[in-house]
Coordinates of C-alpha atoms and ligand atoms in Angstrom, one line a residue:
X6 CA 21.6 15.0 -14.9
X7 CA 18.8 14.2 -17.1
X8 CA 18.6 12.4 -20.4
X9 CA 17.5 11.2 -23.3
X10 CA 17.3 7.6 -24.5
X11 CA 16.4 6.9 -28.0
X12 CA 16.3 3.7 -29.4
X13 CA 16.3 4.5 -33.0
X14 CA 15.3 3.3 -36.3
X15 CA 11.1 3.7 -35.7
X16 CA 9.2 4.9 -38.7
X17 CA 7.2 8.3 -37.3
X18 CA 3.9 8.3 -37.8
X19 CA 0.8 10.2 -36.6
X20 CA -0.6 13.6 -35.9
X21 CA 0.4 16.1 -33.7
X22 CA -0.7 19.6 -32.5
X23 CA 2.2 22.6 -32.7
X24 CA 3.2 24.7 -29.9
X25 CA 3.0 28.5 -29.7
X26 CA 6.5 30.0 -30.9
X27 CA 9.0 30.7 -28.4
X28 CA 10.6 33.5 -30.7
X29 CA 7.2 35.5 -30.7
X30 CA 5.7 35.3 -27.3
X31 CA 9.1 36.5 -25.7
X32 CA 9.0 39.7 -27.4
X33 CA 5.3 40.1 -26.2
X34 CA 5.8 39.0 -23.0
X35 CA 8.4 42.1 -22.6
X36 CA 5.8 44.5 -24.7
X37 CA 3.2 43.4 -22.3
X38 CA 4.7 45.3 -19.7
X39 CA 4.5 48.7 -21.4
X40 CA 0.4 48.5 -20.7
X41 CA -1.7 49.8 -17.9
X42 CA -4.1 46.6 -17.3
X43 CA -4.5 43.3 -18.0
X44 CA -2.7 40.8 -21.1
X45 CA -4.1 37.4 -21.7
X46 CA -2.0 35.3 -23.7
X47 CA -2.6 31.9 -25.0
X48 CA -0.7 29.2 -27.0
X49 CA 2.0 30.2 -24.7
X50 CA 4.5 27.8 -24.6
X51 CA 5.1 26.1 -21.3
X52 CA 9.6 26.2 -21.5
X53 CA 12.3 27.5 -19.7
X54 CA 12.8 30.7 -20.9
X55 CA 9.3 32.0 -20.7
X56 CA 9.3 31.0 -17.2
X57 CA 12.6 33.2 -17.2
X58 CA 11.0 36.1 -18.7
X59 CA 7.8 36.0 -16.4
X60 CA 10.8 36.1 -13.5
X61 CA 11.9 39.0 -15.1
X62 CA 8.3 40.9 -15.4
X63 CA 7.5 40.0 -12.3
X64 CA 10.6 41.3 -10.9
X65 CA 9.8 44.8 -12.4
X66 CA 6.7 45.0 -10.5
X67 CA 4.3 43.2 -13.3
X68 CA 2.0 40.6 -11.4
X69 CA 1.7 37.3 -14.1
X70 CA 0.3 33.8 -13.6
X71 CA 1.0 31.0 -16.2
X72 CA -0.7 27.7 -16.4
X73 CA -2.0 25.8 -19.4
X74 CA -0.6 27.7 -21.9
X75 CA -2.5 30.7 -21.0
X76 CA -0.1 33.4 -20.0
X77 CA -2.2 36.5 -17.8
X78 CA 0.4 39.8 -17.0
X79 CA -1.0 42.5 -14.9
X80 CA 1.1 45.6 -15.7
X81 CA 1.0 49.4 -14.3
X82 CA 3.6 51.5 -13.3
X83 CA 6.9 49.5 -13.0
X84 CA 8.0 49.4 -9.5
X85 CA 11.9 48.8 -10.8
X86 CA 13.8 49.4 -14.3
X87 CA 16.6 47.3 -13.3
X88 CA 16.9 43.6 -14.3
X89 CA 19.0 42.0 -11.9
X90 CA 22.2 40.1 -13.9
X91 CA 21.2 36.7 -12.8
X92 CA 17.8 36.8 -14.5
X93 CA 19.6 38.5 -17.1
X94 CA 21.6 35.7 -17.7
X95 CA 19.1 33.2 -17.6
X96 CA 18.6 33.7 -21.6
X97 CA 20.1 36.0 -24.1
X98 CA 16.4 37.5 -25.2
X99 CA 16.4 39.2 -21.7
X100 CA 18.0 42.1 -23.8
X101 CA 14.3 42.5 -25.4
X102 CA 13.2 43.8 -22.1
X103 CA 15.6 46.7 -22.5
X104 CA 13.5 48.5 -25.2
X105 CA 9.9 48.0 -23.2
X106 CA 11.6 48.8 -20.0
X107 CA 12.8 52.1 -21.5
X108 CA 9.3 52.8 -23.9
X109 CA 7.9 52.9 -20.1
X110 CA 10.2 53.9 -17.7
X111 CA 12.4 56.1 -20.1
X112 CA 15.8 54.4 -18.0
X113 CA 16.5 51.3 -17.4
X114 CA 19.6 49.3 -16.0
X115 CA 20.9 46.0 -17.5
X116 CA 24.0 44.0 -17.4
X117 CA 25.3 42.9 -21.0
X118 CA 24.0 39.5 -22.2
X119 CA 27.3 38.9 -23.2
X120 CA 28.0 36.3 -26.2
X121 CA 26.7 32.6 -26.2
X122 CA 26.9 29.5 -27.4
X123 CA 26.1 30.7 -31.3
X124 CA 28.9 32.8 -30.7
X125 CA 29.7 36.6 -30.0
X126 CA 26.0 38.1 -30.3
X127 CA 27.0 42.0 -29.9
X128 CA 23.7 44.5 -29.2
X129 CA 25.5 47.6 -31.1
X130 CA 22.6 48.3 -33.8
X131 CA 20.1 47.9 -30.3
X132 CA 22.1 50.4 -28.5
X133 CA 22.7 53.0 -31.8
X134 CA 19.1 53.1 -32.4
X135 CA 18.4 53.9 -28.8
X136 CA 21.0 56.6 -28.7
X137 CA 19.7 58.4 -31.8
X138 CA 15.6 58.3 -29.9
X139 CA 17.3 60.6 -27.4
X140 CA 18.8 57.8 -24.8
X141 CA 22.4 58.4 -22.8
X142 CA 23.7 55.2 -22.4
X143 CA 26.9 54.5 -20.0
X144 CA 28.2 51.0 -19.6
X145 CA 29.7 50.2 -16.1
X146 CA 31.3 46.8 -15.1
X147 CA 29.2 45.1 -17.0
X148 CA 26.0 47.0 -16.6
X149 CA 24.3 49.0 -19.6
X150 CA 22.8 52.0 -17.8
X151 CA 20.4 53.8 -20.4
X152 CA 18.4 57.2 -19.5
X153 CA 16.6 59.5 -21.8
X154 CA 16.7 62.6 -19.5
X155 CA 13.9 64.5 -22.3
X156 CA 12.1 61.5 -23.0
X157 CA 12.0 59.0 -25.6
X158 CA 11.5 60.9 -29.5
X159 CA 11.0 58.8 -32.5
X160 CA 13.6 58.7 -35.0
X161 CA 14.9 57.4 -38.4
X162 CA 16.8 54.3 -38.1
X163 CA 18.6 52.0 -40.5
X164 CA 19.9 49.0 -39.7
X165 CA 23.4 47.6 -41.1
X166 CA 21.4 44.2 -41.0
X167 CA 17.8 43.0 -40.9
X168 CA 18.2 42.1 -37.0
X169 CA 15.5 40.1 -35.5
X170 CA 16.2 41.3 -31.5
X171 CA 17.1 45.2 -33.0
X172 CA 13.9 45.3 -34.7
X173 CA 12.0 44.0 -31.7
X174 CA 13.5 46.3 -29.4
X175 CA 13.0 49.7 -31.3
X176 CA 9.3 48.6 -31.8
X177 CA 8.8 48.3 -28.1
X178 CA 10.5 51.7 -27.1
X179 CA 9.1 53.3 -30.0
X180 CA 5.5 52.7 -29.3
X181 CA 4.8 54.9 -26.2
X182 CA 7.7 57.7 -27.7
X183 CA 7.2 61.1 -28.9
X184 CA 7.1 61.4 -32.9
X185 CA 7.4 58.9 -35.6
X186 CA 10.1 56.2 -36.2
X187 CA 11.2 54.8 -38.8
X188 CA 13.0 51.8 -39.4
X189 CA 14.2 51.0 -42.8
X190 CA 15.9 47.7 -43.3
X191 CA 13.8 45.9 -40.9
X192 CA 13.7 42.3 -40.2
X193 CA 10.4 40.3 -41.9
X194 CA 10.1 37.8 -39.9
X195 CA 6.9 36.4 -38.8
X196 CA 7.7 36.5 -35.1
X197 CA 7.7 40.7 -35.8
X198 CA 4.4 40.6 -37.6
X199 CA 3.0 38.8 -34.6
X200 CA 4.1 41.3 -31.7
X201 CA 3.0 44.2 -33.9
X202 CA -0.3 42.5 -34.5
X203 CA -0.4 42.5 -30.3
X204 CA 0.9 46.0 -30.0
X205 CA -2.0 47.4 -32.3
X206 CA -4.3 45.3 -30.1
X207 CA -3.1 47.2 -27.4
X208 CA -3.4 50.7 -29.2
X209 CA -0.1 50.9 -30.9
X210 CA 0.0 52.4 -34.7
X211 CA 2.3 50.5 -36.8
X212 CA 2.5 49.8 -40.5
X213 CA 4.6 47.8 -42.3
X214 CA 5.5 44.6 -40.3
X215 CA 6.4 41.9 -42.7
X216 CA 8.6 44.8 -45.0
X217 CA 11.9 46.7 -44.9
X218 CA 10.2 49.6 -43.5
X219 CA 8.8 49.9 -40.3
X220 CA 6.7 52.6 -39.2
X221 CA 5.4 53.3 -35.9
X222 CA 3.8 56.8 -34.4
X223 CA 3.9 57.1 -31.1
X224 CA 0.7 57.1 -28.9
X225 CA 0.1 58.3 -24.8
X226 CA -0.8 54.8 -23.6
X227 CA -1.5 51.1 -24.5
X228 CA -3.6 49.3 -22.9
X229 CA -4.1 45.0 -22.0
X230 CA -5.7 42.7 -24.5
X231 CA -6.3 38.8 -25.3
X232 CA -4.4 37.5 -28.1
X233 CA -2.9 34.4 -29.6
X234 CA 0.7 33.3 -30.4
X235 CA 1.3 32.5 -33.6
X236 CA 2.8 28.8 -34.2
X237 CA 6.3 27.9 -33.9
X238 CA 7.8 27.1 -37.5
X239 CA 10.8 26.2 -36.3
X240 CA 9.4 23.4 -33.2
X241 CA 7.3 22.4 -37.1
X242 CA 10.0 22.4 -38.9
X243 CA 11.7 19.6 -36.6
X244 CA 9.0 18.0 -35.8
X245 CA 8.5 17.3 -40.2
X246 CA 11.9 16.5 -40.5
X247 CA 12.3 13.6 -37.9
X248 CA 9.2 12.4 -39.9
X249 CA 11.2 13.3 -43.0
X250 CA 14.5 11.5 -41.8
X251 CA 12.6 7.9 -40.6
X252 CA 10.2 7.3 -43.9
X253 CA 7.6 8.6 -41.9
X254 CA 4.1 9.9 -42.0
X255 CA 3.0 12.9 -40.1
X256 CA -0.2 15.3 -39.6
X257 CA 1.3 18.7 -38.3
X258 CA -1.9 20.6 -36.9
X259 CA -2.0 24.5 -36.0
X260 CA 0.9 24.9 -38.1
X261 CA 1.8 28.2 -39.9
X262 CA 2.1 27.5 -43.7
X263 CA 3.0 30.3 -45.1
X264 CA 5.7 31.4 -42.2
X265 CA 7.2 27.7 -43.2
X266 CA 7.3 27.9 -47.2
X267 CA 11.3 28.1 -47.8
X268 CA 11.6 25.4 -45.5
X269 CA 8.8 23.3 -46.8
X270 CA 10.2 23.5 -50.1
X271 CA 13.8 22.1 -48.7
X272 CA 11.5 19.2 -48.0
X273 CA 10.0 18.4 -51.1
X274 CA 13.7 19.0 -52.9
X275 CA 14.4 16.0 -50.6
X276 CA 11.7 14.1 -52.2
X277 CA 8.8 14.4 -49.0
X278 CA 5.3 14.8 -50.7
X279 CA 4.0 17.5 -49.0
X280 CA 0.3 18.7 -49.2
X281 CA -1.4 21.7 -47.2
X282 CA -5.4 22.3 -46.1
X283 CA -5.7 24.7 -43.8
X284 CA -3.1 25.3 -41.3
X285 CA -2.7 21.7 -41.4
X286 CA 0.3 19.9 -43.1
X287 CA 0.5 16.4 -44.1
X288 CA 3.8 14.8 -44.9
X289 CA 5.2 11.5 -46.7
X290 CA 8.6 10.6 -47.0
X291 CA 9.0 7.3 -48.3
X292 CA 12.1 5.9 -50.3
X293 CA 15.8 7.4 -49.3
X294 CA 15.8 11.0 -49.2
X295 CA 17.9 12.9 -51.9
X296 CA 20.6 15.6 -51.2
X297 CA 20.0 19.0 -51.4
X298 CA 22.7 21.2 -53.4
X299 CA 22.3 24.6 -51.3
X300 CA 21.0 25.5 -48.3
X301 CA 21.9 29.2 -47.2
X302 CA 20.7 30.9 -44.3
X303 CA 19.3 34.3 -44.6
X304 CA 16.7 36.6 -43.5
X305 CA 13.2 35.9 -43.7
X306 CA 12.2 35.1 -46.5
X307 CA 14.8 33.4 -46.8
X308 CA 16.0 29.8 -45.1
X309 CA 16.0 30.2 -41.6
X310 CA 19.3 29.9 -39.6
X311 CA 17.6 28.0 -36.5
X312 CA 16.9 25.2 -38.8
X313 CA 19.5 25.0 -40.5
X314 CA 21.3 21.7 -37.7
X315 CA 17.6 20.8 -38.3
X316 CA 18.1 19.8 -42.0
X317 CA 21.4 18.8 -41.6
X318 CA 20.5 15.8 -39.4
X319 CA 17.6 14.9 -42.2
X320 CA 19.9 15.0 -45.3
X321 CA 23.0 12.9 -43.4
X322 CA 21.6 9.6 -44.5
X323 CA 20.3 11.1 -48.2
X324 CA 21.4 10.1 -51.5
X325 CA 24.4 12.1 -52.3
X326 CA 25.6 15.3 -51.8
X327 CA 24.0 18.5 -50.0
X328 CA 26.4 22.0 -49.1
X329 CA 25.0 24.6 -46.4
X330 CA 25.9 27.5 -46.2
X331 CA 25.3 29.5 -42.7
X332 CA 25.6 33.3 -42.9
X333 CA 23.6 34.1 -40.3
X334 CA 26.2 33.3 -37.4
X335 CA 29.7 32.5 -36.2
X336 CA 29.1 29.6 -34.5
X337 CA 26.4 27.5 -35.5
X338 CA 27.6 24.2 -36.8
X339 CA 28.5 23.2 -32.8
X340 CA 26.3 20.0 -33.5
X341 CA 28.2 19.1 -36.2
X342 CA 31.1 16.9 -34.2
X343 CA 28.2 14.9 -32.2
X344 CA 26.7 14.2 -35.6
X345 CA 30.3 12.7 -36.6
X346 CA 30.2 10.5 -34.1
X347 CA 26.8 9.0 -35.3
X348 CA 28.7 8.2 -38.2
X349 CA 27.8 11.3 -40.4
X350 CA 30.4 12.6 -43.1
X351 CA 30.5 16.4 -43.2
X352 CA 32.9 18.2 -43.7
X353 CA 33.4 22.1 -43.0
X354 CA 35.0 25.1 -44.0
X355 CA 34.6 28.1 -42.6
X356 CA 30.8 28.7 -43.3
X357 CA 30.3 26.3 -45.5
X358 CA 29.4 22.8 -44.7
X359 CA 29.3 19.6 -47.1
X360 CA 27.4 16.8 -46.0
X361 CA 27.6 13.4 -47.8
X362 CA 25.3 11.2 -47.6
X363 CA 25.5 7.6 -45.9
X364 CA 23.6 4.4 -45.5
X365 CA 23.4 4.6 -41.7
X366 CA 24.1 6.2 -38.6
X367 CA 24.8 4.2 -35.3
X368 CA 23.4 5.1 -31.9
X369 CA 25.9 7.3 -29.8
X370 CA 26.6 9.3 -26.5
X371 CA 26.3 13.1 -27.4
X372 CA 25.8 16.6 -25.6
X373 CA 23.5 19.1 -26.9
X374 CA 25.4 22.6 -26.9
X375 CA 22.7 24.7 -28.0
X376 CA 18.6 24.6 -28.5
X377 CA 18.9 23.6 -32.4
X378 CA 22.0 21.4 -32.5
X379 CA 20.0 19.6 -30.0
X380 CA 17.5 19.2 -31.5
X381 CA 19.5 18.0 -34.6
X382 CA 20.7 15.3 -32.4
X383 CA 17.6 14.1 -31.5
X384 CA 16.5 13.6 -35.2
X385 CA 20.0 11.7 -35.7
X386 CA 19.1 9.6 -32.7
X387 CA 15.9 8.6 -34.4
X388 CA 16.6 7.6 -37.4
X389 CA 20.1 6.0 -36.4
X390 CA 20.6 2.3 -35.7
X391 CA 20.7 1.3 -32.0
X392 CA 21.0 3.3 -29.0
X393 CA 21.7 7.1 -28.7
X394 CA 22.1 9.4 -25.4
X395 CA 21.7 13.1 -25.4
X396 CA 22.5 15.3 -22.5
X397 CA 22.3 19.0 -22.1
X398 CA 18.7 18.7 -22.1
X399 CA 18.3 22.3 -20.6
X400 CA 19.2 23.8 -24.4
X401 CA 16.3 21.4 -26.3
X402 CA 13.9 22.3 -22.9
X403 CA 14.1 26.3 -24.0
X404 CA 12.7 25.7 -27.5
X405 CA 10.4 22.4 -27.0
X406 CA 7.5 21.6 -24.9
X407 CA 7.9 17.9 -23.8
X408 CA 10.0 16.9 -26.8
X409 CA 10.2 12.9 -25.9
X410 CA 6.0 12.9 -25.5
X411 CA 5.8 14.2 -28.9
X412 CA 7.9 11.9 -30.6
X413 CA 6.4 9.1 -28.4
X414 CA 3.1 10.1 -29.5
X415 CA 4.5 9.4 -33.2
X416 CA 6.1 5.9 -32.4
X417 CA 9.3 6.7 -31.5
X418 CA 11.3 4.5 -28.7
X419 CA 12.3 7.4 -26.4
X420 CA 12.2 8.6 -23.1
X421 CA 13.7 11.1 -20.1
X422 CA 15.8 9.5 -17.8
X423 CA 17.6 11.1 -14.3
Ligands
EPU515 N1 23.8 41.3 -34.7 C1 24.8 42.3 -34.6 N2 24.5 43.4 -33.8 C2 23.3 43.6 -33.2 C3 22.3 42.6 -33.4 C4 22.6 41.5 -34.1 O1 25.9 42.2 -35.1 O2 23.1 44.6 -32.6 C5 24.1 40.1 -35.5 C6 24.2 38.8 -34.7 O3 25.4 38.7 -34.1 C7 23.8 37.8 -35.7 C8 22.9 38.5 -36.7 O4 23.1 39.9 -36.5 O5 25.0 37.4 -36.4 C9 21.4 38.1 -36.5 O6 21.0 38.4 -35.2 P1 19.5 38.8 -34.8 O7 19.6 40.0 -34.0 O8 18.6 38.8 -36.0 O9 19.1 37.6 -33.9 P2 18.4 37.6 -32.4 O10 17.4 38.6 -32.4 O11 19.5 37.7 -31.4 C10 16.6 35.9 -33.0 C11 16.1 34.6 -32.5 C12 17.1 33.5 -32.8 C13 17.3 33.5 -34.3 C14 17.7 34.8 -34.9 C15 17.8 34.9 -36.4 C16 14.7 35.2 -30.6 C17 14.5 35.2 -29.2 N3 15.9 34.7 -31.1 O12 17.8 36.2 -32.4 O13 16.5 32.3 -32.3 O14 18.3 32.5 -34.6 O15 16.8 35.8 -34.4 O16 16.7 34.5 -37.0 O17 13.8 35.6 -31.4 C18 16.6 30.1 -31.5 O18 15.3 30.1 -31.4 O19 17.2 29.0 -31.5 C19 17.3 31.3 -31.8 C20 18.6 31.4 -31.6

């Protein structure tokens, strides 16, 4: 079993270079398959659950290579619809291959992601949204079977909530369909705006990525392109705050500024000086942090949930009091019982979270449960006194590329152990 040793207490300093977002190139790895030719992707990030979803094109017929960040998918006629359930279970954003799989093949076979460790994840506004663009769907032991016997017709479609996957999804089997859709309360986020941005590359017509309305006409064929994935706000947004956490310094190059604002401005409520050239950000933190009074998690624009156990670990040694507030989903505050056991004081009712702050946090054995709230521990274990030891390194290796390097690279006293 690996691990991670951090000796804690190290004041971060340096610069650093961000990684391509996870969140974005998985839903264009999946829309690469609905083209005839070649996709060149850079900034790809090199983690686990890319590496799942190249399984997964591959095993549909796609041939894909992927070294140095540079992700190249050859894609025709699939030779399968089916995703087999173990590379289905590999990560939850498998279901993102449904929509392409269905835009190409108009039927597809999957076997129900099920819930994980953020708690129940159901797919219902996925599945409504493919029913009303003309697909049967069945659902056997476990396996979604989904057929559009006349084809795949646009539609009008309005989701209940501004879902992230939901949106993804009717974008990539709306693009190849028959007619207009519509989506009208659409998710904003950035990670959207970026796979349409590679869709239209490809030949796709969409409008009104980064609104509440989505609309995308249907065209006969896409074809392969080059293109760039767009930074990972949230890898930035950890990476600034175990800067933040240990009085730190930090350059964060290739970043995404404006994709970061609600966040950025959590940081200066904390007291970081913050200042922005470019898509560079530079970031002081000097005395003791200072609480924040409200953090809520919300749709983009709003404060992002996956960085919500980021903060946290920041503000546990502030001045004072700071109260989250996660409405995004059931279970995300899983990180909260290691942070206890650094010596945190937070205490929690049903969404809401109060975090007070104290002078120090002591080194401690914990296990990561999920990507974020392992992250969250890592920051902890940085700027807490002594020793720390994190397991369940496979849920921080599906959002980070080489996690210990990058904090070694800034000073930290860290490193990977068997
Ligand atoms: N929801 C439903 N029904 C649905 C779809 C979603 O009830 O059909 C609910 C979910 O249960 C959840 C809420 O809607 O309570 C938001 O879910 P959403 O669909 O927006 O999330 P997602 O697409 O499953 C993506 C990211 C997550 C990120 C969320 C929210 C990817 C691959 N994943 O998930 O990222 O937290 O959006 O921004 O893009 C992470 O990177 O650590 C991560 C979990």
């Amino acid at each position: 079993m690996q691990k991670l040793i951090i000796n804690g207490g190290q004041r971060l300093r340096g610069e650093i270079e961000l990684q391509g977002a996870k969140n974005s190139a998985l839903p264009i790895l999946s829309a690469s398959l609905l083209c005839d030719g070649e996709s060149i992707l850079y900034n790809c990030p090199c983690l686990s659950d890319i590496y799942s979803a190249i399984r997964i094109l591959n095993s549909l017929g796609c041939r894909c290579s992927f070294s140095d960040n540079k992700a190249v998918i050859k894609s025709g006629n699939l030779e399968k619809f089916e995703i087999s359930e173990e590379l289905m279970c590999e990560m939850r954003s498998s279901i993102i291959f449904l929509g392409a799989i269905l835009g190409k093949s108009k039927e597809s076979i999957v076997s129900y992601p099920g819930g994980c460790e953020l708690g129940s994840r159901p797919i219902d506004m996925h599945l409504d949204a493919f029913r009303k663009m003309g697909v049967d769907i069945k659902e056997e032991y476990g396996k979604i079977i989904c057929k559009a016997r006349d084809g795949i017709h646009g539609a009008k479609i309005t989701l209940d909530f501004p879902s992230v996957g939901a949106t993804e999804n009717i974008m990539l089997a709306s693009v190849l369909a028959k007619g207009e859709t519509v989506i009208n309360n659409s998710a904003r986020e950035p990670e959207i705006c970026d796979l349409a941005e590679y869709l239209r590359k490809c030949g796709a017509k969409i409008k009104g990525d980064g609104e509440s309305r989505i609309i995308i006409k249907g065209v006969k064929k896409l074809y392969g392109c080059e293109h760039d994935i767009m930074p990972d706000r949230i890898a930035g947004a950890t990476y600034l705050s175990a800067a933040a956490s240990t009085g730190g310094e930090i350059i964060l190059k290739k970043s995404c500024i404006n994709a970061m604002e609600s966040f950025l401005s959590v940081l200066e409520d904390a007291g970081c000086s913050i200042s922005v050239a470019g898509d560079v950000i530079y970031l002081r933190s000097g005395a003791r942090l200072k609480a924040v009074k409200s953090i809520r998690t919300m749709p983009y624009p709003g404060f992002p949930t996956d960085a919500q156990a980021i903060i946290m670990a920041t503000l546990l040694k502030a001045n004072g009091t700071s109260i989250f507030e996660e409405n995004i989903f059931d279970c995300r505050y899983k990180h909260i019982d290691a942070l206890l056991k650094m010596g945190a004081d937070i205490k929690v009712r049903g969404k809401t979270a109060v975090v007070q702050g104290v002078k120090r946090l002591y080194g401690a054995s914990v296990e990561a449960t999920d990507l974020r709230g392992g992250a969250a521990m890592v920051i902890a274990g940085l700027s807490a006194e002594g020793k720390s030891t994190i397991t369940g390194l496979r849920h921080i290796d599906r959002g980070y590329e080489n996690i210990e390097n990058v904090f070694r690279n800034l000073g930290a006293d860290i490193k990977r152990t068997e």
